[in-house]
Structures are given as C-alpha cells and as structure tokens.
Short mmCIF file of C-alpha atoms in Angstrom, two decimals:
data_model
loop_
_atom_site.label_atom_id
_atom_site.label_comp_id
_atom_site.label_asym_id
_atom_site.label_seq_id
_atom_site.Cartn_x
_atom_site.Cartn_y
_atom_site.Cartn_z
CA MET A 9 12.09 1.95 23.16
CA GLY A 10 15.24 -0.10 22.77
CA VAL A 11 16.19 1.07 19.29
CA GLY A 12 19.41 2.52 20.68
CA SER A 13 20.55 -1.04 21.42
CA ALA A 14 19.67 -2.40 17.97
CA ASP A 15 22.39 -3.10 15.44
CA ILE A 16 20.15 -2.49 12.42
CA VAL A 17 16.92 -0.51 12.19
CA PHE A 18 14.66 -0.98 9.18
CA GLU A 19 11.89 1.50 8.34
CA HIS A 20 9.05 0.62 5.96
CA ILE A 21 5.66 2.14 5.19
CA ALA A 22 2.75 0.80 7.22
CA GLU A 23 -0.47 -0.43 5.73
CA GLY A 24 -3.67 1.54 5.45
CA GLY A 25 -2.56 4.28 3.11
CA GLY A 26 1.21 4.38 3.38
CA THR A 27 1.33 7.67 5.26
CA VAL A 28 3.12 6.32 8.37
CA THR A 29 5.84 3.74 8.89
CA ARG A 30 6.76 0.70 10.96
CA ILE A 31 10.15 -0.23 12.34
CA LEU A 32 11.89 -3.58 12.57
CA ALA A 33 14.91 -3.63 14.89
CA VAL A 34 17.61 -6.30 14.65
CA PHE A 35 19.49 -7.14 17.88
CA THR A 36 22.57 -9.26 18.44
CA GLU A 37 22.77 -8.64 22.20
CA LEU A 38 19.28 -8.79 23.68
CA GLU A 39 20.68 -9.07 27.19
CA ASN A 40 21.70 -5.40 26.94
CA ALA A 41 18.63 -4.10 25.11
CA GLY A 42 16.58 -2.90 28.08
CA THR A 43 12.89 -2.30 27.40
CA VAL A 44 11.90 -3.03 23.79
CA GLY A 45 8.65 -1.78 22.30
CA SER A 46 6.05 -1.03 21.56
CA ILE A 47 5.60 -4.47 20.03
CA ARG A 48 3.17 -4.52 17.13
CA SER A 49 1.69 -7.14 14.80
CA ALA A 50 3.64 -9.01 12.14
CA ARG A 51 3.36 -8.12 8.47
CA THR A 52 4.71 -9.98 5.44
CA TYR A 53 7.30 -7.30 4.65
CA LEU A 54 8.62 -7.41 8.23
CA LEU A 55 8.91 -11.18 8.02
CA ASP A 56 10.79 -10.87 4.73
CA LEU A 57 13.29 -8.52 6.39
CA ALA A 58 13.74 -10.75 9.45
CA ARG A 59 14.18 -13.74 7.17
CA ALA A 60 17.31 -12.17 5.68
CA PHE A 61 18.95 -12.89 9.05
CA ASN A 62 17.12 -16.14 9.84
CA ALA A 63 16.18 -14.49 13.13
CA PRO A 64 13.08 -15.14 15.27
CA ILE A 65 10.62 -12.25 15.21
CA ALA A 66 8.87 -10.93 18.33
CA HIS A 67 5.38 -9.63 17.59
CA CYS A 68 1.78 -9.38 18.81
CA GLY A 69 -0.60 -10.99 16.36
CA TYR A 70 -0.48 -10.66 12.60
CA SER A 71 -2.40 -9.81 9.47
CA ASP A 72 -4.12 -12.73 7.73
CA TYR A 73 -1.37 -12.66 5.12
CA ALA A 74 1.38 -12.74 7.76
CA GLU A 75 -0.34 -15.53 9.67
CA ASN A 76 -0.41 -17.64 6.52
CA TYR A 77 3.24 -16.74 5.83
CA ILE A 78 4.31 -17.96 9.29
CA ARG A 79 2.32 -21.17 9.03
CA THR A 80 3.43 -22.12 5.54
CA THR A 81 7.11 -21.27 6.06
CA ARG A 82 7.17 -22.36 9.73
CA TYR A 83 9.03 -19.16 10.45
CA PRO A 84 10.17 -18.79 14.11
CA SER A 85 7.47 -16.53 15.56
CA PHE A 86 7.61 -15.35 19.19
CA ASN A 87 3.98 -14.22 19.23
CA GLU A 88 2.56 -12.53 22.34
CA PHE A 89 -0.66 -14.45 21.72
CA THR A 90 1.29 -17.65 22.53
CA TYR A 91 4.07 -16.43 24.83
CA GLY A 92 2.26 -13.67 26.68
CA GLN A 93 3.95 -14.46 29.99
CA TYR A 94 7.10 -12.71 28.78
CA TYR A 95 5.38 -9.49 27.64
CA TYR A 96 3.64 -6.74 29.58
CA ARG A 97 1.60 -3.58 29.08
CA ASP A 98 3.28 -0.29 30.01
CA GLN A 99 1.03 1.17 32.70
CA ASP A 100 2.49 4.65 32.30
CA ARG A 101 1.50 4.66 28.65
CA LEU A 102 -1.95 3.34 29.46
CA ASP A 103 -2.41 6.04 32.10
CA ALA A 104 -1.22 8.67 29.61
CA GLY A 105 -3.96 7.70 27.16
CA TYR A 106 -1.94 5.78 24.59
CA SER A 107 -3.96 3.41 22.42
CA ARG A 108 -3.56 -0.15 23.70
CA GLU A 109 -1.66 -1.28 20.61
CA HIS A 110 1.11 1.18 21.52
CA THR A 111 1.68 -0.17 25.04
CA LEU A 112 3.02 -3.73 24.68
CA MET A 113 6.62 -4.08 25.86
CA ILE A 114 9.20 -6.74 26.61
CA GLU A 115 12.53 -6.59 28.41
CA GLY A 116 15.48 -7.64 26.26
CA PRO A 117 16.74 -10.22 28.81
CA ASP A 118 13.20 -11.62 29.17
CA LEU A 119 12.89 -11.95 25.41
CA LEU A 120 16.18 -13.84 25.24
CA ARG A 121 15.16 -16.04 28.17
CA GLY A 122 11.78 -16.74 26.60
CA LEU A 123 13.28 -17.70 23.27
CA LEU A 124 15.66 -20.13 24.98
CA GLU A 125 13.03 -21.55 27.34
CA GLN A 126 10.58 -22.12 24.50
CA GLY A 127 13.11 -24.00 22.37
CA PHE A 128 13.93 -21.41 19.71
CA ASP A 129 17.27 -22.10 18.06
CA MET A 130 19.53 -19.24 19.12
CA THR A 131 22.81 -20.90 18.19
CA PRO A 132 24.96 -18.61 16.02
CA GLU A 133 25.57 -19.88 12.49
CA PRO A 134 29.30 -19.31 11.93
CA GLU A 135 29.12 -20.30 8.28
CA ARG A 136 26.07 -18.19 7.41
CA ASN A 137 26.58 -15.25 5.10
CA TYR A 138 24.63 -12.25 6.34
CA GLY A 139 25.56 -10.15 3.32
CA LEU A 140 27.16 -7.33 5.31
CA GLU A 141 30.84 -6.50 4.79
CA PHE A 142 32.66 -4.08 7.10
CA ALA A 143 35.86 -2.07 6.93
CA GLU A 144 37.54 -0.07 9.68
CA THR A 145 37.76 2.95 7.39
CA VAL A 146 35.13 3.98 4.83
CA ASP A 147 36.04 6.84 2.49
CA LEU A 148 33.31 7.28 -0.09
CA ASP A 149 34.09 8.91 -3.42
CA GLY A 150 30.68 10.51 -3.50
CA GLU A 151 28.64 13.67 -3.19
CA PRO A 152 28.07 15.58 0.07
CA ALA A 153 25.23 14.20 2.19
CA ASN A 154 24.88 16.40 5.24
CA ARG A 155 21.11 16.11 5.29
CA ILE A 156 19.03 13.34 3.70
CA THR A 157 15.24 13.59 3.65
CA MET A 158 13.03 10.78 2.40
CA ARG A 159 9.32 10.20 2.10
CA PHE A 160 8.26 6.59 2.11
CA PHE A 161 5.33 6.54 -0.26
CA SER A 162 3.56 9.78 -1.06
CA LYS A 163 4.19 13.49 -0.74
CA TYR A 164 1.54 13.49 1.98
CA GLY A 165 3.20 10.77 4.04
CA LYS A 166 5.63 10.73 6.92
CA SER A 167 9.20 11.77 6.20
CA THR A 168 12.45 10.82 7.89
CA THR A 169 15.51 13.06 7.81
CA MET A 170 19.06 11.96 8.60
CA THR A 171 21.38 14.84 9.54
CA TYR A 172 25.14 14.36 9.68
CA ASP A 173 27.03 15.41 12.80
CA ALA A 174 30.60 15.95 11.63
CA ASP A 175 31.98 16.08 15.17
CA ALA A 176 30.50 12.71 16.12
CA GLY A 177 30.86 11.22 12.64
CA VAL A 178 27.30 9.83 12.67
CA TYR A 179 23.81 10.60 11.41
CA TYR A 180 20.95 11.51 13.72
CA GLY A 181 17.37 11.04 12.62
CA SER A 182 14.20 13.09 12.91
CA GLN A 183 10.69 12.28 11.77
CA GLN A 184 7.89 14.52 10.57
CA TRP A 185 4.23 13.76 9.97
CA ASN A 186 1.88 16.63 9.19
CA GLU A 187 2.99 19.44 11.50
CA THR A 188 4.61 17.19 14.10
CA GLN A 189 8.38 16.71 14.11
CA LYS A 190 10.29 14.57 16.60
CA ASP A 191 13.86 13.41 16.92
CA PHE A 192 14.65 9.73 16.56
CA LEU A 193 15.25 8.89 20.23
CA ASP A 194 15.66 5.76 22.31
CA GLY A 195 12.82 5.83 24.83
CA ASN A 196 15.00 4.07 27.42
CA THR A 197 17.64 6.78 27.54
CA GLY A 198 16.03 9.78 25.87
CA GLU A 199 19.15 10.08 23.73
CA ALA A 200 19.35 10.43 19.95
CA VAL A 201 20.27 7.20 18.17
CA PRO A 202 23.59 7.51 16.28
CA PHE A 203 23.65 5.82 12.86
CA LYS A 204 27.04 5.32 11.27
CA ASN A 205 25.57 3.86 8.09
CA VAL A 206 22.48 4.98 6.19
CA LEU A 207 21.19 2.70 3.43
CA LEU A 208 18.21 3.63 1.30
CA LEU A 209 16.88 0.75 -0.79
CA ASN A 210 14.47 1.19 -3.69
CA VAL A 211 11.95 -1.66 -3.63
CA MET A 212 8.66 -2.36 -5.39
CA ILE A 213 5.69 -2.04 -3.04
CA ARG A 214 2.32 -3.34 -4.21
CA TRP A 215 -1.13 -3.04 -2.70
CA ALA A 216 -3.35 -6.06 -2.08
CA GLU A 217 -6.81 -6.25 -3.63
CA ASP A 218 -8.26 -4.73 -0.47
CA ASN A 219 -6.18 -1.56 -1.08
CA TYR A 220 -5.03 -1.79 2.53
CA HIS A 221 -2.36 -4.47 2.92
CA VAL A 222 0.95 -4.14 1.10
CA PHE A 223 3.51 -6.57 -0.27
CA THR A 224 7.11 -5.69 -1.00
CA GLU A 225 9.39 -7.34 -3.54
CA MET A 226 12.66 -7.94 -1.70
CA THR A 227 14.28 -10.50 -3.96
CA GLY A 228 16.05 -10.03 -7.28
CA GLU A 229 17.99 -6.83 -7.62
CA GLY A 230 17.50 -3.13 -7.17
CA THR A 231 19.15 0.21 -6.62
CA GLY A 232 19.64 2.56 -3.72
CA TYR A 233 22.03 4.88 -1.92
CA TYR A 234 24.59 4.53 0.82
CA ALA A 235 25.65 7.41 3.08
CA CYS A 236 28.53 7.46 5.53
CA ASN A 237 30.82 10.16 6.91
CA GLY A 238 28.87 12.95 5.25
CA LYS A 239 28.93 11.57 1.70
CA TYR A 240 26.68 9.32 -0.34
CA VAL A 241 26.95 7.09 -3.42
CA PRO A 242 24.47 5.16 -5.56
CA ILE A 243 24.52 1.42 -4.93
CA LYS A 244 22.93 -1.84 -6.04
CA TRP A 245 21.38 -4.56 -3.90
CA TYR A 246 20.89 -8.24 -4.66
CA ARG A 247 18.94 -11.02 -2.97
CA GLU A 248 18.45 -14.31 -4.76
CA THR A 249 15.72 -15.84 -2.57
CA ALA A 250 13.85 -14.89 0.59
CA ASP A 251 16.18 -17.19 2.56
CA ASP A 252 19.24 -15.27 1.38
CA PRO A 253 20.64 -12.03 2.83
CA PHE A 254 20.85 -8.73 1.03
CA THR A 255 24.16 -8.17 -0.75
CA PHE A 256 25.29 -4.62 -1.49
CA THR A 257 27.68 -3.35 -4.15
CA TYR A 258 28.73 -0.10 -5.71
CA GLU A 259 27.26 0.65 -9.14
CA ASP A 260 30.23 -1.03 -10.84
CA GLY A 261 29.60 -4.28 -8.97
CA THR A 262 32.47 -4.08 -6.48
CA PRO A 263 31.56 -5.00 -2.89
CA LEU A 264 30.23 -2.29 -0.60
CA TYR A 265 31.88 -2.12 2.82
CA LEU A 266 30.04 -0.57 5.74
CA ALA A 267 31.64 1.18 8.69
CA PRO A 268 31.40 -0.41 12.16
CA GLY A 269 28.41 1.03 13.99
CA LYS A 270 24.63 1.15 13.86
CA THR A 271 22.94 0.90 10.48
CA TYR A 272 19.67 2.44 9.35
CA MET A 273 17.92 0.99 6.30
CA GLY A 274 14.99 2.84 4.75
CA MET A 275 12.87 0.72 2.39
CA LEU A 276 11.58 3.20 -0.21
CA HIS A 277 8.95 2.62 -2.87
CA LYS A 278 10.90 2.89 -6.11
CA GLU A 279 7.99 4.58 -7.84
CA GLY A 280 7.48 7.08 -5.02
CA PRO A 281 8.88 10.54 -4.38
CA ALA A 282 12.63 11.07 -4.72
CA ILE A 283 14.88 11.63 -1.75
CA ILE A 284 16.35 15.07 -1.11
CA VAL A 285 20.07 15.24 -0.33
CA GLU A 286 21.75 18.44 0.80
#
C-alpha cells in the first residue's frame, strides 16, 4: 500500500534464496501518502539505498547485519520496536489469514508526525546533490522497449515486467512468481502505478557465509539500462561512497536526464539472467 504516492520505488531480491523481492519506496510528500505498508525489517541493501538520499528509514526490526549497520553508522532508523505507537496491525489482513509480518502499517501523515515529534531531522538540504537530473522532454535514441521482463536472481525466481502504455506515456508493472501473476497496484486505490522512468541497474550481489543473507555492492561504477517513452538505452551508474547519491550517464559519459514522473529502479544481479526487451 502507498506505492502509488512514492516518487521512487526500488526492487531488490530478498534473502533466503533470492526467489522473491523486497521493495523500498522513497517519498517526498508523506502527508499525501495514505496507508503505507506492509512495513518489513531492515536489511543492509535497503539501508544502502536509503542512504543515497540521506533519508530516515521506517522499518520493523532488522537482521543482525542491519542492526550493526544502524548502530555503527548511527543511521536514522524509525524502528517499530522503538516507535510502535505510530504503527498498527491491519485487522482486515489478520482476519484474512495473512502472516503477521505482512500486516504492519503506518499512515503517511502519522509517519511524518512521528519523525518530527521524535526529533528526526526532516529539514530539506538545498545544497545536497541527489544525483537525479530531469528534463521536460526525454527523447531517447534507443531501441524499442514496449515490454521489459527481468528476473532478479535466478531463472526460478520472481520476475517483474514493465509494459509501455503509449496512450498514457508510462510503464505499468506486473509481477509473476511460479504460476501467480499480479499487476503492480497501489493497495490504497486499487489502481496500477504509472512509472515514467524505468532504470535497471546491474549490481554485484554476494551471499553471506550463512548462505541466507545477502550484501550488495552499490558503490563504484556499473552498467544498466534506462527506458522511457517506449525506448531504452544502455547506461552507466556511479557512486563514490555510500554517503553519495547514484549518478547516471549514457554510455559515452554524458549526463542522463530523466522525465518528470515516478521512477522504478530494479537492482539486478549482474551475474544473473539477462533481461528480455520486446
């Protein structure tokens, strides 16, 4: 719920085999977000993504690795374990038989109020570079991209497909795992979420010694693809340190400009299956 109000939606494989994914949503206007959830536990790769924006992260608990990450970096963590008075369990989901971990919610205005009441710094940083450049008109000199399908780790894992709607000028997502396929909807409205920009970033994902937890290299440089208005081009990404934003360029190094609108970013294992573009 609430993803329709997010400005950026990241998707990354989840731990425990890499066959499903987790989502991190970035909001600039929480007061208009409605119900947000379900809220899950923090992981190191989610913290690395949030850190690109220097934004507090709302979560419920953490892995041991993420707990250590938060403590050593003193990252702003709005943990339900500490600030539970702002969160609630969705009774309808509980009654419907959802597992408890899929029922924790928070209202966008309550999240904003809680962050302010608990002393989190929510002052905009006018001089901060967030690494995203925008242009009113984006005309890619690329190949057709009417349908983009990606698997996040293995050929047996969950896939996400972005399909271009030429009339609306946006991409709509659908997700498939085993025989189940569902559209990418906002649970608050029941409407499909329109993505103007689709970024697919190739990153190195490594497994911990327990073969369960994962770590993702999100600094240095890498490759990827950018799709907009029914076309796509290969791109490069750069990020000097974990405190810096992602910077995107075309292959020749010139700056990449995104179109105004919602942005989807899929974090793909660079040694995993290739994407399919039609």
